[in-house]
Tab-separated table of C-alpha atoms in Angstrom:
chain	number	residue	atom	x	y	z
A	1	LYS	CA	34.927	169.529	89.396
A	2	ALA	CA	31.240	169.624	90.236
A	3	GLY	CA	30.275	171.271	93.510
A	4	VAL	CA	28.034	170.010	96.283
A	5	THR	CA	24.597	169.227	94.898
A	6	GLN	CA	21.472	169.338	97.000
A	7	THR	CA	18.051	168.221	95.866
A	8	PRO	CA	15.387	169.381	95.810
A	9	ARG	CA	15.937	173.129	96.022
A	10	TYR	CA	12.470	173.818	97.367
A	11	LEU	CA	10.018	171.659	99.250
A	12	ILE	CA	6.609	172.311	100.770
A	13	LYS	CA	5.236	169.817	103.252
A	14	THR	CA	2.387	169.612	105.723
A	15	ARG	CA	2.720	169.203	109.468
A	16	GLY	CA	3.013	165.572	110.447
A	17	GLN	CA	4.522	164.460	107.172
A	18	GLN	CA	8.081	163.307	106.710
A	19	VAL	CA	10.688	164.541	104.273
A	20	THR	CA	13.980	163.330	102.814
A	21	LEU	CA	16.660	165.671	101.520
A	22	SER	CA	19.576	164.577	99.392
A	23	CYS	CA	23.177	165.735	99.155
A	24	SER	CA	25.870	164.692	96.689
A	25	PRO	CA	29.327	165.791	97.848
A	26	ILE	CA	32.256	166.890	95.749
A	27	SER	CA	33.988	163.913	94.176
A	28	GLY	CA	36.588	162.534	96.569
A	29	HIS	CA	35.034	164.103	99.650
A	30	ARG	CA	34.057	161.539	102.237
A	31	SER	CA	32.734	163.810	104.950
A	32	VAL	CA	29.238	165.249	104.695
A	33	SER	CA	27.761	167.615	107.260
A	34	TRP	CA	24.265	169.037	107.551
A	35	TYR	CA	23.230	172.415	108.930
A	36	GLN	CA	19.883	174.039	109.586
A	37	GLN	CA	19.547	177.780	108.974
A	38	THR	CA	16.630	179.758	110.375
A	39	PRO	CA	16.154	183.501	111.001
A	40	GLY	CA	15.685	182.894	114.717
A	41	GLN	CA	18.342	180.301	115.531
A	42	GLY	CA	20.850	181.045	112.792
A	43	LEU	CA	23.064	178.264	111.516
A	44	GLN	CA	23.041	175.129	113.607
A	45	PHE	CA	24.938	171.885	113.125
A	46	LEU	CA	22.782	168.807	112.648
A	47	PHE	CA	25.191	165.941	112.065
A	48	GLU	CA	28.274	164.757	110.216
A	49	TYR	CA	28.858	161.524	108.375
A	50	PHE	CA	32.181	160.071	107.354
A	51	SER	CA	32.612	156.743	105.602
A	52	GLU	CA	28.953	155.879	106.214
A	53	THR	CA	29.243	156.451	109.981
A	54	GLN	CA	27.773	159.294	111.974
A	55	ARG	CA	30.726	161.020	113.622
A	56	ASN	CA	29.130	164.022	115.277
A	57	LYS	CA	25.600	165.009	116.157
A	58	GLY	CA	24.122	168.369	117.089
A	59	ASN	CA	21.408	169.094	119.601
A	60	PHE	CA	18.344	168.150	117.586
A	61	PRO	CA	15.498	165.759	118.435
A	62	GLY	CA	15.466	162.205	117.176
A	63	ARG	CA	13.025	163.184	114.423
A	64	PHE	CA	16.095	164.358	112.539
A	65	SER	CA	18.165	161.524	111.152
A	66	GLY	CA	20.564	160.928	108.351
A	67	ARG	CA	22.632	158.389	106.561
A	68	GLN	CA	25.498	158.151	104.147
A	69	PHE	CA	25.932	155.715	101.330
A	70	SER	CA	29.060	153.990	100.091
A	71	ASN	CA	29.451	156.593	97.328
A	72	SER	CA	29.461	159.316	100.047
A	73	ARG	CA	26.072	160.676	99.035
A	74	SER	CA	23.999	161.550	102.053
A	75	GLU	CA	20.361	161.909	102.926
A	76	MET	CA	18.706	163.495	105.879
A	77	ASN	CA	15.210	162.684	107.006
A	78	VAL	CA	12.833	164.630	109.187
A	79	SER	CA	9.800	162.768	110.469
A	80	THR	CA	6.589	164.166	111.931
A	81	LEU	CA	7.278	167.636	110.591
A	82	GLU	CA	6.547	170.666	112.738
A	83	LEU	CA	6.095	174.276	111.664
A	84	GLY	CA	9.410	175.089	113.338
A	85	ASP	CA	11.234	172.759	110.965
A	86	SER	CA	10.773	175.319	108.200
A	87	ALA	CA	14.320	176.288	107.324
A	88	LEU	CA	17.111	176.260	104.814
A	89	TYR	CA	18.984	172.978	105.108
A	90	LEU	CA	22.594	173.192	104.004
A	91	CYS	CA	24.887	170.320	103.221
A	92	ALA	CA	28.660	170.627	103.213
A	93	SER	CA	31.380	168.243	102.152
A	94	SER	CA	35.049	168.022	103.012
A	95	VAL	CA	38.048	165.775	102.737
A	96	ARG	CA	38.084	165.897	106.536
A	97	THR	CA	41.768	166.413	107.042
A	98	ALA	CA	42.735	168.893	109.721
A	99	GLY	CA	41.826	172.390	108.690
A	100	SER	CA	40.296	171.431	105.371
A	101	PRO	CA	37.464	173.786	104.527
A	102	LEU	CA	33.842	172.817	104.132
A	103	HIS	CA	32.273	173.284	100.724
A	104	PHE	CA	28.569	174.039	100.875
A	105	GLY	CA	25.712	173.344	98.515
A	106	ASN	CA	22.928	175.790	97.643
A	107	GLY	CA	20.626	174.277	100.235
A	108	THR	CA	17.093	172.966	100.295
A	109	ARG	CA	14.389	175.404	101.394
A	110	LEU	CA	11.809	173.450	103.379
A	111	THR	CA	8.477	175.062	104.181
A	112	VAL	CA	6.110	173.288	106.555
A	113	THR	CA	2.472	174.423	106.471
B	1	ALA	CA	30.786	174.887	124.594
B	2	GLN	CA	32.180	177.247	122.061
B	3	THR	CA	30.317	180.403	121.144
B	4	VAL	CA	30.824	182.859	118.311
B	5	THR	CA	29.498	186.399	118.442
B	6	GLN	CA	29.120	188.914	115.646
B	7	SER	CA	28.050	192.165	117.228
B	8	GLN	CA	27.190	194.006	113.997
B	9	PRO	CA	23.920	192.782	112.461
B	10	GLU	CA	24.354	195.192	109.537
B	11	MET	CA	27.195	197.157	108.033
B	12	SER	CA	27.338	199.526	105.113
B	13	VAL	CA	30.323	200.578	103.006
B	14	GLN	CA	30.856	202.772	100.000
B	15	GLU	CA	32.177	201.086	96.895
B	16	ALA	CA	36.009	201.110	96.805
B	17	GLU	CA	36.222	201.837	100.543
B	18	THR	CA	37.379	199.522	103.327
B	19	VAL	CA	35.164	197.863	105.901
B	20	THR	CA	35.888	195.697	108.945
B	21	LEU	CA	33.502	193.074	110.279
B	22	SER	CA	33.906	192.005	113.899
B	23	CYS	CA	33.842	188.552	115.426
B	24	THR	CA	34.642	187.306	118.900
B	25	TYR	CA	34.598	183.748	120.132
B	26	ASP	CA	34.859	181.855	123.339
B	27	THR	CA	36.756	178.604	123.735
B	28	SER	CA	38.971	176.870	126.243
B	29	GLU	CA	40.860	175.005	123.553
B	30	SER	CA	44.192	175.951	122.044
B	31	ASP	CA	43.882	174.077	118.755
B	32	TYR	CA	41.157	175.344	116.474
B	33	TYR	CA	40.353	176.973	113.156
B	34	LEU	CA	38.454	180.104	112.334
B	35	PHE	CA	36.642	180.898	109.109
B	36	TRP	CA	34.749	183.653	107.391
B	37	TYR	CA	31.999	182.551	105.041
B	38	LYS	CA	30.000	184.701	102.657
B	39	GLN	CA	26.386	183.906	101.812
B	40	PRO	CA	24.983	185.854	98.838
B	41	PRO	CA	21.297	185.714	97.876
B	42	SER	CA	22.024	182.492	95.990
B	43	ARG	CA	22.220	180.933	99.492
B	44	GLN	CA	25.469	179.082	98.910
B	45	MET	CA	28.007	179.526	101.681
B	46	ILE	CA	31.336	180.511	100.149
B	47	LEU	CA	34.589	180.297	102.077
B	48	VAL	CA	36.280	183.701	102.179
B	49	ILE	CA	39.257	183.066	104.407
B	50	ARG	CA	40.484	180.750	107.140
B	51	GLN	CA	42.934	181.016	110.002
B	52	GLU	CA	44.714	178.330	111.973
B	53	ALA	CA	44.947	179.244	115.634
B	54	TYR	CA	48.553	178.090	115.906
B	55	LYS	CA	49.649	180.529	113.212
B	56	GLN	CA	50.470	184.012	114.411
B	57	GLN	CA	50.483	185.464	110.926
B	58	ASN	CA	47.150	186.884	109.829
B	59	ALA	CA	45.615	185.200	106.800
B	60	THR	CA	45.152	187.168	103.589
B	61	GLU	CA	43.247	186.371	100.413
B	62	ASN	CA	43.423	189.125	97.826
B	63	ARG	CA	41.207	191.976	99.105
B	64	PHE	CA	40.272	190.049	102.248
B	65	SER	CA	42.414	189.898	105.357
B	66	VAL	CA	41.890	189.088	108.998
B	67	ASN	CA	43.077	190.530	112.263
B	68	PHE	CA	43.464	187.507	114.514
B	69	GLN	CA	43.991	188.354	118.172
B	70	LYS	CA	44.224	185.008	119.946
B	71	ALA	CA	44.533	186.320	123.476
B	72	ALA	CA	41.544	188.581	122.993
B	73	LYS	CA	39.673	185.837	121.091
B	74	SER	CA	38.922	188.232	118.307
B	75	PHE	CA	38.834	187.500	114.572
B	76	SER	CA	37.832	190.451	112.421
B	77	LEU	CA	37.564	190.519	108.641
B	78	LYS	CA	38.778	193.465	106.622
B	79	ILE	CA	37.524	193.947	103.085
B	80	SER	CA	39.543	196.420	101.045
B	81	ASP	CA	38.427	198.150	97.849
B	82	SER	CA	34.840	196.974	98.428
B	83	GLN	CA	32.926	195.897	95.344
B	84	LEU	CA	29.199	195.619	94.684
B	85	GLY	CA	29.604	191.850	94.533
B	86	ASP	CA	30.774	191.834	98.138
B	87	ALA	CA	27.241	192.574	99.315
B	88	ALA	CA	26.104	189.496	101.243
B	89	MET	CA	25.710	187.961	104.677
B	90	TYR	CA	29.034	187.224	106.301
B	91	PHE	CA	29.397	184.526	108.922
B	92	CYS	CA	32.275	183.932	111.276
B	93	ALA	CA	32.741	180.274	112.201
B	94	TYR	CA	34.800	178.217	114.641
B	95	ARG	CA	35.921	174.646	114.346
B	96	ARG	CA	37.827	172.582	116.848
B	97	GLY	CA	41.258	171.323	115.909
B	98	SER	CA	42.623	168.078	114.514
B	99	ASN	CA	40.406	164.999	114.500
B	100	ALA	CA	37.488	166.936	115.933
B	101	GLY	CA	35.310	166.511	112.895
B	102	ASN	CA	33.591	169.096	110.774
B	103	MET	CA	31.237	170.684	113.234
B	104	LEU	CA	31.236	174.438	112.706
B	105	THR	CA	29.877	176.885	115.252
B	106	PHE	CA	28.625	179.983	113.479
B	107	GLY	CA	28.067	183.522	114.594
B	108	GLY	CA	24.767	185.222	113.927
B	109	GLY	CA	26.011	186.917	110.784
B	110	THR	CA	26.567	190.455	109.515
B	111	ARG	CA	24.681	191.768	106.516
B	112	LEU	CA	27.039	193.878	104.411
B	113	MET	CA	25.580	196.446	102.047
B	114	VAL	CA	27.776	198.099	99.427
B	115	LYS	CA	26.708	201.498	98.143
B	116	PRO	CA	27.647	202.491	94.596
């Protein structure tokens, strides 16, 4: 079974631009979560989607948004990029039953210059 | 809000020896799950072990085992017979119980170095 696939692996953007990251979950997984990892703040939860609906949201500004498609693939978008948005963005998928583990992708490394 | 604390930023162990990574958490809930994830240089977070709070028995996965002390809110990871491939960042994570979604709260991580 293929794992969680995130594209692209690396991205360099300029301040003020917007960016879209993609995540394809493991087949059969309907829950997709996004996390931001930085050296200063560590791993922080962004949001979770299940069956195309946002179910949980972390404490991030409205510039961070996401969506999920009917095939469970998810995208996250960051508008008006700031230098502080430079991070590793990790996507995780799950079957979302109680206690089921999250399976993570390799992440997208975003650098904002 | 839940918090997870890993007090050891770095740990070192000799190959074939045993090492214990510490994790404490704070929650007012009784139903929750705890996890240890490993993140090698490849960046992918790999699940090492998980523990359901309602289970008193400590979880074990091959060379990896936990010491879950619910009253003390402590969840340490023991790695036996350490191997070079165990070198990585290790993250302790907390998740609320049933129907609470997939929001994980992570600790700050412990970098484990394995000496040959």
